[in-house]
Coordinates of C-alpha atoms and ligand atoms in Angstrom, one line a residue:
X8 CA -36.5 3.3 16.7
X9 CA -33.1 4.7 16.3
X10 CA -31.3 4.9 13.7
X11 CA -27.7 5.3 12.9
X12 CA -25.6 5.6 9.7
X13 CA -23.8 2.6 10.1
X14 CA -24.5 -0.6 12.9
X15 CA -22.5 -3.7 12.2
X16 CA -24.4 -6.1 14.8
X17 CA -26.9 -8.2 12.7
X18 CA -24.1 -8.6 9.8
X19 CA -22.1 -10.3 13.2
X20 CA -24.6 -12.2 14.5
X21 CA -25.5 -13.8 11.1
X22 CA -21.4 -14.6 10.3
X23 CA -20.5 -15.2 14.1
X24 CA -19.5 -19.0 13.7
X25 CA -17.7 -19.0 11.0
X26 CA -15.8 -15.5 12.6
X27 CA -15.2 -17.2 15.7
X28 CA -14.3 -20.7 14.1
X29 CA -11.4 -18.6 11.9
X30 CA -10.1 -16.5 14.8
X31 CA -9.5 -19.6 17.1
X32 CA -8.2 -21.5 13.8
X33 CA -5.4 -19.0 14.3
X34 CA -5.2 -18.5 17.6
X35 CA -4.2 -22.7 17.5
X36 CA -1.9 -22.1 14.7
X37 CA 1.1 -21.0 16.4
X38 CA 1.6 -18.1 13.9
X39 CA 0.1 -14.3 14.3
X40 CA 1.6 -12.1 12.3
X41 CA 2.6 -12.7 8.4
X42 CA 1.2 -16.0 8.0
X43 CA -0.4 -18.3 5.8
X44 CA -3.8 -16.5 6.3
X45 CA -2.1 -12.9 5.3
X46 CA -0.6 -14.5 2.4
X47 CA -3.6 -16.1 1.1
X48 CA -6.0 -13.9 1.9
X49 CA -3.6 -11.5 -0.3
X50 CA -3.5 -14.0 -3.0
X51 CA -7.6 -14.1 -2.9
X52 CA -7.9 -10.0 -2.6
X53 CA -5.6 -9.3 -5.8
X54 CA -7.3 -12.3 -7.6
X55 CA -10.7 -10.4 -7.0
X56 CA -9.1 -6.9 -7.7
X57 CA -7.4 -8.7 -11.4
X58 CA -4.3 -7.4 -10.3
X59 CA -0.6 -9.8 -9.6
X60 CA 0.4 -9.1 -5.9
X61 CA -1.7 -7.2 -2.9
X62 CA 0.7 -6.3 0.0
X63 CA -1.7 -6.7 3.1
X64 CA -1.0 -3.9 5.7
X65 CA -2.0 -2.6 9.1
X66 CA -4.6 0.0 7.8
X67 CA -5.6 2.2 4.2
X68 CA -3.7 4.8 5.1
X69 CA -0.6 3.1 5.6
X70 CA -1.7 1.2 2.2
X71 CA -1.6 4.8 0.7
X72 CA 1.1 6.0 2.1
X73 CA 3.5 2.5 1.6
X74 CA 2.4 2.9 -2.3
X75 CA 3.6 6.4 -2.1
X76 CA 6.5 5.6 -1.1
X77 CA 7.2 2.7 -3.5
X78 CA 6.4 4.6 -6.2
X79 CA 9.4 6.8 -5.1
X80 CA 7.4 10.0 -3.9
X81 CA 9.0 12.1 -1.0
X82 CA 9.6 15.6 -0.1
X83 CA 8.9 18.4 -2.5
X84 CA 6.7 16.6 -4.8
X85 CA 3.4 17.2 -5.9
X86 CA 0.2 14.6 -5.7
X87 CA -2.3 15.7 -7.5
X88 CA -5.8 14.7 -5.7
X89 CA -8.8 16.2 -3.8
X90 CA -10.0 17.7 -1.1
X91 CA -13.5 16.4 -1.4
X92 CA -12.1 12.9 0.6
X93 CA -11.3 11.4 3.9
X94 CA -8.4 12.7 5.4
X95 CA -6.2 10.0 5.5
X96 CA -5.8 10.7 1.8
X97 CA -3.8 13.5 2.1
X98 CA -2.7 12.7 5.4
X99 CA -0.8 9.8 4.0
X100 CA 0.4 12.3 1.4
X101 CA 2.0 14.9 3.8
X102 CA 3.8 12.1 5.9
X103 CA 5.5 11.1 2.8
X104 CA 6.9 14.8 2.8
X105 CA 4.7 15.1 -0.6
X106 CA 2.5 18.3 -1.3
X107 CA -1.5 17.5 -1.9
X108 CA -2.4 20.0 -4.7
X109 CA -6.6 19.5 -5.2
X110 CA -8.5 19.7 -7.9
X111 CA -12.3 20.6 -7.8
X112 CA -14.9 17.5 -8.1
X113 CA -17.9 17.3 -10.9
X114 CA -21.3 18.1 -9.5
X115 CA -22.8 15.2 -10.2
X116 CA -20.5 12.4 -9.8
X117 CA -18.8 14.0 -6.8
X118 CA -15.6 12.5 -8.3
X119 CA -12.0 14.2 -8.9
X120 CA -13.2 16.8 -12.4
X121 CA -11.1 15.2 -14.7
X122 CA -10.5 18.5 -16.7
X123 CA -9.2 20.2 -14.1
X124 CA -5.9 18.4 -13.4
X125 CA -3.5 19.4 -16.6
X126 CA -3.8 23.0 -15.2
X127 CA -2.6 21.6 -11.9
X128 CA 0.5 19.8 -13.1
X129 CA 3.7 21.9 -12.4
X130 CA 7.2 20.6 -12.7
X131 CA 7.1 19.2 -9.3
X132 CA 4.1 16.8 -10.0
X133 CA 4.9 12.9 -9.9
X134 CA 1.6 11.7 -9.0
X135 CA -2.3 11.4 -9.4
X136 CA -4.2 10.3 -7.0
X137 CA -7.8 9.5 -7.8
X138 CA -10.1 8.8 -5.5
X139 CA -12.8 6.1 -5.9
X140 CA -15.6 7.7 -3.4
X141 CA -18.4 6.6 -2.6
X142 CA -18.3 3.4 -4.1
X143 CA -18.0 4.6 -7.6
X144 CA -14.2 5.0 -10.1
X145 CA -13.2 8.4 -11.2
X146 CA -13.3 8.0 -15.0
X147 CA -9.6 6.3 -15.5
X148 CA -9.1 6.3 -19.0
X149 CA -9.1 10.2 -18.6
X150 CA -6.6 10.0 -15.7
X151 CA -4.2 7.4 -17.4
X152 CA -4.1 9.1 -20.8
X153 CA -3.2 12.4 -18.7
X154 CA -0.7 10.7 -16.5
X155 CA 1.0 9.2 -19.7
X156 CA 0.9 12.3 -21.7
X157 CA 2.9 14.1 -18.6
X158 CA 4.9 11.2 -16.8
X159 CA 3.0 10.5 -14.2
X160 CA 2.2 7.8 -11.7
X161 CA -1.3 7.3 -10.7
X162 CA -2.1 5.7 -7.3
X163 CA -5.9 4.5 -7.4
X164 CA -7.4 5.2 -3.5
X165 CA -10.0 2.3 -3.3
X166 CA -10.9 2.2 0.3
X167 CA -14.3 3.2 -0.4
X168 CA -14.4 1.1 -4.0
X169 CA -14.5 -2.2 -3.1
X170 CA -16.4 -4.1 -6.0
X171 CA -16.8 -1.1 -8.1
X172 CA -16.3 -1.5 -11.9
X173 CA -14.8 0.5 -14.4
X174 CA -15.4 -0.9 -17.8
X175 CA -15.9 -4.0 -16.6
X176 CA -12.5 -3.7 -14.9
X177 CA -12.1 -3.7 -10.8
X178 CA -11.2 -0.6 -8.8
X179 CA -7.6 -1.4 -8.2
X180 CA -6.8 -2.9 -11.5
X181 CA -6.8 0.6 -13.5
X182 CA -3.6 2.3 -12.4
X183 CA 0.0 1.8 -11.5
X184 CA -1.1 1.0 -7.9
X185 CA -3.9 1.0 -5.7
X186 CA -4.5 1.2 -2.0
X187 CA -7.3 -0.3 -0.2
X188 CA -8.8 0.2 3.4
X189 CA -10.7 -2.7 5.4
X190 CA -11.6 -0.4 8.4
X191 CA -15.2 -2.0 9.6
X192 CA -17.2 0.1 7.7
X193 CA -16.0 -0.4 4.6
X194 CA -17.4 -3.0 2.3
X195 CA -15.3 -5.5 2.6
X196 CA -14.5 -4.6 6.6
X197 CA -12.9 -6.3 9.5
X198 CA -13.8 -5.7 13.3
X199 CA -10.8 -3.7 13.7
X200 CA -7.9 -2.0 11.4
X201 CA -6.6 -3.4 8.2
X202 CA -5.5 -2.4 4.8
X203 CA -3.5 -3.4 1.5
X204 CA -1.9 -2.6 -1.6
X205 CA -2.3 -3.6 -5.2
X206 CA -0.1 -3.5 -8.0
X207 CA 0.6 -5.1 -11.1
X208 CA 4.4 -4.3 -10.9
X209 CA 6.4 -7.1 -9.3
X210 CA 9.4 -4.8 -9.2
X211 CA 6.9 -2.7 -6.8
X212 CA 5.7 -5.8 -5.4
X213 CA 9.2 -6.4 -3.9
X214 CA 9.5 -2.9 -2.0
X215 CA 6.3 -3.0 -1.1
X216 CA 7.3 -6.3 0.9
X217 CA 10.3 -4.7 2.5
X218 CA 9.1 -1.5 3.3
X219 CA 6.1 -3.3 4.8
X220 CA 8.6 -4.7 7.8
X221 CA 11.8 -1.7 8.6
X222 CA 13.3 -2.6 5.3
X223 CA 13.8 -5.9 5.5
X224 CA 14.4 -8.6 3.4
X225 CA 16.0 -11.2 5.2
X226 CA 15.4 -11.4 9.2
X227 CA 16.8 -8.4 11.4
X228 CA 18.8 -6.9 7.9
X229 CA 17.2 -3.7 6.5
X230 CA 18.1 -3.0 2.9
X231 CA 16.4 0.5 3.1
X232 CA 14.5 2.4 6.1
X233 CA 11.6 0.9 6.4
X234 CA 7.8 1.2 8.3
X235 CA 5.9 -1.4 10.5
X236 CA 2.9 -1.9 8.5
X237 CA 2.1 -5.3 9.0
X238 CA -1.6 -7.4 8.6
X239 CA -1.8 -9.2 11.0
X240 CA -3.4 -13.3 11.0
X241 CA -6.7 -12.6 12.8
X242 CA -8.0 -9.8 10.3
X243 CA -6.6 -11.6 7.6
X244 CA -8.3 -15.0 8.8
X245 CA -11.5 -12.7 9.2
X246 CA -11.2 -11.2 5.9
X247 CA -10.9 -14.3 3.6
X248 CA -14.3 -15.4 5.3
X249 CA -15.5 -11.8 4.7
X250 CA -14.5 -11.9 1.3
X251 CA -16.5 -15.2 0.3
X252 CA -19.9 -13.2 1.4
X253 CA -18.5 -9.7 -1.4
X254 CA -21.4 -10.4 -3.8
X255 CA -24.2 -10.3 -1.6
X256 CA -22.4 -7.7 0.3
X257 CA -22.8 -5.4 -3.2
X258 CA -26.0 -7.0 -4.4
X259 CA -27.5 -5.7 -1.6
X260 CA -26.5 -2.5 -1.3
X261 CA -26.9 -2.0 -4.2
X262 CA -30.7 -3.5 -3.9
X263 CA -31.0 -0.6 -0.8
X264 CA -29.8 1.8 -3.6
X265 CA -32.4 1.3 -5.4
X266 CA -35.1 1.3 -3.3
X267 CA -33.6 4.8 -1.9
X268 CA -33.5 6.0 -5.8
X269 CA -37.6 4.4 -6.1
X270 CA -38.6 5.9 -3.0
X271 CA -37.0 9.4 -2.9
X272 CA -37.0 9.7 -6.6
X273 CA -39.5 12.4 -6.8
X274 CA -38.3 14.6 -3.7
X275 CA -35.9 17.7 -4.2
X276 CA -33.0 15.7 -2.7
X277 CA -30.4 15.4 -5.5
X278 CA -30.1 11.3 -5.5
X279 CA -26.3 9.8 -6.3
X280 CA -26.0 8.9 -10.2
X281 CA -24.3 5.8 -11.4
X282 CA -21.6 7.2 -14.0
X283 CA -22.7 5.1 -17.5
X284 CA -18.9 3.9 -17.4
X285 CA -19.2 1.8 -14.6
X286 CA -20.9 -0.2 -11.6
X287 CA -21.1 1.6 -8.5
X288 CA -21.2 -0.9 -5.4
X289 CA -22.3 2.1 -2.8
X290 CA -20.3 1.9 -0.1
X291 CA -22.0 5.6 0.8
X292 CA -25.7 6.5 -0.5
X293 CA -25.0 10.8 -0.8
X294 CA -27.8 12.8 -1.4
X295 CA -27.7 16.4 -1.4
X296 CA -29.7 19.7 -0.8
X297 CA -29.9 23.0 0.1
X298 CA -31.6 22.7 3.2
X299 CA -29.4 20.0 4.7
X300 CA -28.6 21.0 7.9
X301 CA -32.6 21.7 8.5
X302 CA -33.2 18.3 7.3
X303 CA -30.0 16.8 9.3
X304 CA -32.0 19.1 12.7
X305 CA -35.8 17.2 12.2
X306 CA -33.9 13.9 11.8
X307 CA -32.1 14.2 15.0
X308 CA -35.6 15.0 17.0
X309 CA -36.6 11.5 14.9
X310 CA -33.8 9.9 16.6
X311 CA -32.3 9.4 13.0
X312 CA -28.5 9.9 13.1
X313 CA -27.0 10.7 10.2
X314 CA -23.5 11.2 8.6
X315 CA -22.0 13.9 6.4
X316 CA -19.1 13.3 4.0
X317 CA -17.7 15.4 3.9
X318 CA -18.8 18.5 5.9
X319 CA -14.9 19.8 5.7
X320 CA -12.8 20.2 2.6
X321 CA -9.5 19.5 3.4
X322 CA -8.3 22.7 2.2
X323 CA -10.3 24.9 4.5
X324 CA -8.9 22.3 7.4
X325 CA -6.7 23.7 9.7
X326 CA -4.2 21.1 9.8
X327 CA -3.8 21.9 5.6
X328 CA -3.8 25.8 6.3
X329 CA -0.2 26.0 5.3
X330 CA -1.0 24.7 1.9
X331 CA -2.5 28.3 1.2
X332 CA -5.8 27.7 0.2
X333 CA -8.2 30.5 -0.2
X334 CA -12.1 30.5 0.0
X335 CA -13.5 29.7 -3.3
X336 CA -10.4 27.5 -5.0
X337 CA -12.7 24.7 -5.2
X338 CA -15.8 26.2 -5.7
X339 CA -17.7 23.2 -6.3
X340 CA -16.4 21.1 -3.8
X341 CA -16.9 24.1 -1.0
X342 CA -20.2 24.3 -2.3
X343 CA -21.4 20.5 -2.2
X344 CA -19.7 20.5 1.4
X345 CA -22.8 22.3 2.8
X346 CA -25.3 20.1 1.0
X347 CA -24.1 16.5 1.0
X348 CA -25.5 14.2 3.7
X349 CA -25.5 9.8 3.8
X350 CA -28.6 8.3 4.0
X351 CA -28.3 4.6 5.7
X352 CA -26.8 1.4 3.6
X353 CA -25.3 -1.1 4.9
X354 CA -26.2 -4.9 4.3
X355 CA -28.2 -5.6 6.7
X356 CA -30.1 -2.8 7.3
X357 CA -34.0 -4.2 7.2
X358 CA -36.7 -3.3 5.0
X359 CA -38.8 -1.7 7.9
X360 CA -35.8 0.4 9.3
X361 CA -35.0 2.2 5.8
X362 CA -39.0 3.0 4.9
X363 CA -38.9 4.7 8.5
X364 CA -35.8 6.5 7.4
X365 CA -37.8 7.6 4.2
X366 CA -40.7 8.4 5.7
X367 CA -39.2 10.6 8.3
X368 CA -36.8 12.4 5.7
X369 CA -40.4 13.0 3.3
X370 CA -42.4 14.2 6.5
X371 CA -39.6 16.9 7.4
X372 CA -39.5 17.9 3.7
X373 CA -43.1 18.2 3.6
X374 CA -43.4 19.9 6.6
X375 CA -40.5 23.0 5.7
X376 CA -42.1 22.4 2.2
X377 CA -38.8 21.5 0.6
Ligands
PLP12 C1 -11.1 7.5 0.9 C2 -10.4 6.9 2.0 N1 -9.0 6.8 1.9 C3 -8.3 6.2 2.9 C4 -8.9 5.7 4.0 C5 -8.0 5.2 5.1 O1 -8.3 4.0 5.6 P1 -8.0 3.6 7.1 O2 -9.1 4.2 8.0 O3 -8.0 2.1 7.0 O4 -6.6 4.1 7.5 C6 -10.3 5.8 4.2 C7 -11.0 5.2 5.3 O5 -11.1 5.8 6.3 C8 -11.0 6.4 3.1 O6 -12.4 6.5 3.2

């Protein structure tokens, strides 16, 4: 058997109709770009996040970077966010002519170390930037009473958050603005790029629409200088069926988190730990250890695949050189970089496929005696 971190086959296969039935449903509709579908599946998305308005755009990093440049962020500035992340984070950051300044992440959470950001906050700094990883909020009320003391926006990245709960409050809903990825992997995923862009702000709501399409706001008439960043009508007609299935999406990965948690329980693999604040709806199932580019090695001759996230702070990344960034500024996050590794979880993997996952990771242990 081989196994990879992520497949996406069996999910299509079960939802092929109704994917195939909404795609031609378009197709038919004489209308492919900013459409009924984009509109409502925007209307269904904020419902579900409990926020007013969700601008859908071409992809999460465009989401991050259009919310950025609602809130008014540009060149100089500081965001204040990690490096523990995907790179279109800060990516999105720097093309906004913004500075990413990081702050370290907590050991066991893996989140943004919410006691590290007031000593990070310089005259320049306009924005925090949490990052919901993994499937599981940075604790918020922290954040928000930070961001109030000093003045600050906070801009919620959710592209791995999808269904994740913070007192009983959606990822998305908890800030000033949040951005969201649909990339296929993602919990809520299409087969192919999308992303969009919360807020509760209807004076935000407005740019967001305008800077969305060159600055429009009537036809061929820019107001201010503007982006392409439009959703297209197929991945939104794919979406709003996705987004009907979001519950059993969670329930079961979060079923496959627990059986991971039962089964590995009593290895020497540090398991993920669901914060008490909230509901994590594991997107990613991150284990850590020591030894975990031995283990990574055996699992490879096992045919077992698997994914690291992150293997590379974005500090110690080339591209992010110029920020100045010297070995051991984040010394947790450098640290956990060598250790982290993602088991398997995605909806449909079987039963069979992740005990033969397990199996194989507690035969390599037991064999190096780890
Ligand atoms: C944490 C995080 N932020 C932003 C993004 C960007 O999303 P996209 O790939 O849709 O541009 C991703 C996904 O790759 C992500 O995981």
């Amino acid at each position: 058997m081989i196994v990879r971190g992520w497949e996406y086959l069996a999910e299509y296969e079960a939802e092929k109709d109704e994917i195939h039935a909404a795609i031609q449903e378009v197709l038919n509709s004489g209308s492919l770009i900013l459409g009924n579908k984009v509109k409502e599946f925007e209307n269904k998305y904020a419902a579900y996040c409990e926020v007013k308005h969700g601008v859908g755009v071409d992809n999460g990093t465009n989401a991050i970077f259009l919310a950025l440049k609602a809130l008014g962020i540009g060149d100089g500035d500081e965001v204040i966010t990690v490096s523990n992340t995907a790179v279109p984070t800060v990516s999105a950051i720097v093309s906004c002519g913004a500075i990413p300044v990081f702050v370290d992440i907590e050991e066991t959470s893996f989140l943004m170390d919410t006691t590290k950001i007031e000593t990070a906050i310089t005259p320049k700094t306009k924005c925090i930037l949490p990052v919901h990883l993994f499937g599981q909020c940075v604790d918020m009320d922290e954040i928000n009473r930070i961001a109030k003391q000093y003045h600050l926006k906070v801009l919620e990245d959710c592209a791995q958050s999808h269904g994740a709960l913070y007192k009983n409050h959606q990822a998305g809903s908890l800030s000033d603005i949040a951005a969201t990825s649909f990339y296929p992997t993602k919990i809520l995923g299409t087969y192919g790029d999308a992303g969009m862009v919360l807020t509760k702000d209807s004076e935000l709501y407005h740019r967001l629409l305008r800077l969305r399409v060159y600055g429009m706001e009537e036809t061929y008439n820019a107001v201010e200088h503007g982006y392409n960043c439009r959703l297209d009508e197929i991945h939104a007609a794919i979406l709003l069926k996705k987004l009907n299935h979001i519950k059993d999406y969670i329930a079961k990965r979060r079923n496959l988190a627990n059986q991971y948690h039962e089964l590995l329980s009593d290895t020497s693999l540090q398991l993920p730990v669901e914060m008490s604040y909230g509901k994590h709806s594991y997107y990613l199932y991150v284990v850590r250890h020591p030894q975990r580019d031995l283990i990574l090695e055996e699992l490879r001759k096992r045919d077992i695949f698997l994914n690291i996230h992150y293997a590379y702070p974005i500090h110690t990344m080339q591209a992010y050189t110029y920020l100045g960034y010297k070995q051991n500024d984040l010394p947790v996050t450098e640290k956990i970089s060598k250790e982290l590794f993602s088991l398997p979880l995605y909806p449909s993997l079987t039963e069979e496929k992740q005990h033969y996952i397990v199996d194989a990771i507690r035969e390599v242990m037991a064999l190096h005696h780890l």
